[in-house]
Amino acid sequence: MILLNAGGSLSDPSWIRTEILVKDHPGLSGVAIPQIDDVGRTSFAFPSMDLLLRIEGADIVTCKLNAPAGIVSLRALMFREELIHVRRDILLRASRHHPTSKMA
């Protein structure tokens, strides 16, 4: 299960985190930073464990996190930017199907 938590505050206007719960793998569960890598794949960084988790179909692939903190932050911003576009598209489609609803 992946719970996405995104928002902003005055001290950190662009934070985005995920809570990941992997059944039967408590070592792969916890708070992660969502990423979009150089080839457009979504992954989840666990900087405190130096671990990167990627979901490929029904499989979970883990590897060593080989990115400095600045790259992890940049990739999180890329994820957030993509999320903004996806959210906009979903709201536009919803407004076409339900013309009386208001976009948030």
Short mmCIF file of C-alpha atoms in Angstrom, two decimals:
data_model
loop_
_atom_site.label_atom_id
_atom_site.label_comp_id
_atom_site.label_asym_id
_atom_site.label_seq_id
_atom_site.Cartn_x
_atom_site.Cartn_y
_atom_site.Cartn_z
CA MET A 1 0.00 0.00 0.00
CA ILE A 2 1.30 3.47 -0.86
CA LEU A 3 -0.11 6.58 0.80
CA LEU A 4 0.95 9.81 -0.85
CA ASN A 5 1.15 12.89 1.35
CA ALA A 6 1.78 16.18 -0.42
CA GLY A 7 1.40 19.76 0.69
CA GLY A 8 3.18 22.89 1.59
CA SER A 9 4.11 25.07 4.47
CA LEU A 10 5.98 28.33 4.91
CA SER A 11 9.11 26.48 6.01
CA ASP A 12 8.98 23.77 3.31
CA PRO A 13 6.66 24.74 0.44
CA SER A 14 7.29 21.73 -1.78
CA TRP A 15 7.51 18.68 0.45
CA ILE A 16 6.12 15.39 -0.68
CA ARG A 17 6.42 12.05 1.10
CA THR A 18 4.99 8.57 0.84
CA GLU A 19 4.17 6.06 3.51
CA ILE A 20 4.84 2.59 2.14
CA LEU A 21 3.57 -0.60 3.72
CA VAL A 22 4.87 -3.77 2.06
CA LYS A 23 3.04 -6.89 3.23
CA ASP A 24 5.42 -9.47 4.70
CA HIS A 25 8.40 -7.08 4.28
CA PRO A 26 8.49 -4.69 7.25
CA GLY A 27 12.08 -3.74 6.35
CA LEU A 28 10.78 -2.20 3.11
CA SER A 29 8.02 -0.26 4.85
CA GLY A 30 8.24 3.30 6.11
CA VAL A 31 8.37 6.92 5.00
CA ALA A 32 9.98 7.42 1.60
CA ILE A 33 10.55 10.24 -0.86
CA PRO A 34 8.90 9.60 -4.25
CA GLN A 35 11.21 9.99 -7.23
CA ILE A 36 11.09 10.16 -11.01
CA ASP A 37 14.40 8.96 -12.40
CA ASP A 38 16.18 9.97 -15.58
CA VAL A 39 14.15 7.54 -17.70
CA GLY A 40 10.78 8.49 -16.18
CA ARG A 41 10.31 5.56 -13.78
CA THR A 42 8.74 6.14 -10.39
CA SER A 43 10.71 4.95 -7.39
CA PHE A 44 10.84 5.64 -3.67
CA ALA A 45 13.98 6.75 -1.82
CA PHE A 46 14.66 5.83 1.79
CA PRO A 47 17.69 8.09 2.48
CA SER A 48 17.97 6.97 6.11
CA MET A 49 18.40 3.35 4.94
CA ASP A 50 20.36 4.23 1.76
CA LEU A 51 17.73 2.27 -0.18
CA LEU A 52 15.75 2.81 -3.38
CA LEU A 53 12.54 0.86 -3.99
CA ARG A 54 10.87 0.53 -7.39
CA ILE A 55 7.67 -1.31 -8.26
CA GLU A 56 7.88 -3.17 -11.55
CA GLY A 57 4.62 -4.92 -12.33
CA ALA A 58 3.94 -7.25 -9.41
CA ASP A 59 7.56 -7.17 -8.23
CA ILE A 60 9.38 -4.92 -5.80
CA VAL A 61 12.93 -4.13 -6.83
CA THR A 62 15.34 -2.66 -4.29
CA CYS A 63 18.82 -1.29 -4.79
CA LYS A 64 21.34 0.96 -3.10
CA LEU A 65 20.47 4.65 -3.22
CA ASN A 66 23.35 6.08 -5.24
CA ALA A 67 22.22 9.70 -5.37
CA PRO A 68 23.29 12.66 -3.27
CA ALA A 69 20.65 14.53 -1.27
CA GLY A 70 20.41 17.27 -3.91
CA ILE A 71 19.50 14.77 -6.63
CA VAL A 72 16.95 13.08 -4.35
CA SER A 73 15.34 16.50 -3.76
CA LEU A 74 15.38 17.33 -7.48
CA ARG A 75 13.78 14.01 -8.39
CA ALA A 76 11.12 14.57 -5.71
CA LEU A 77 10.33 17.95 -7.28
CA MET A 78 10.05 16.23 -10.68
CA PHE A 79 7.58 13.77 -9.14
CA ARG A 80 5.61 16.63 -7.60
CA GLU A 81 5.50 18.48 -10.94
CA GLU A 82 4.20 15.36 -12.69
CA LEU A 83 1.63 14.90 -9.94
CA ILE A 84 0.37 18.46 -10.53
CA HIS A 85 -0.16 17.69 -14.23
CA VAL A 86 -1.91 14.38 -13.52
CA ARG A 87 -4.19 16.03 -10.94
CA ARG A 88 -5.08 18.79 -13.42
CA ASP A 89 -5.94 16.23 -16.11
CA ILE A 90 -8.12 14.24 -13.70
CA LEU A 91 -10.00 17.38 -12.66
CA LEU A 92 -10.50 18.44 -16.29
CA ARG A 93 -11.92 15.03 -17.20
CA ALA A 94 -14.17 15.08 -14.16
CA SER A 95 -15.49 18.53 -15.05
CA ARG A 96 -16.35 17.32 -18.57
CA HIS A 97 -18.27 14.36 -17.18
CA HIS A 98 -19.90 16.42 -14.41
CA PRO A 99 -20.27 19.99 -15.74
CA THR A 100 -21.88 21.23 -12.54
CA SER A 101 -18.91 20.23 -10.36
CA LYS A 102 -16.30 22.84 -9.50
CA MET A 103 -12.59 22.32 -9.96
CA ALA A 104 -10.57 22.43 -6.73
#
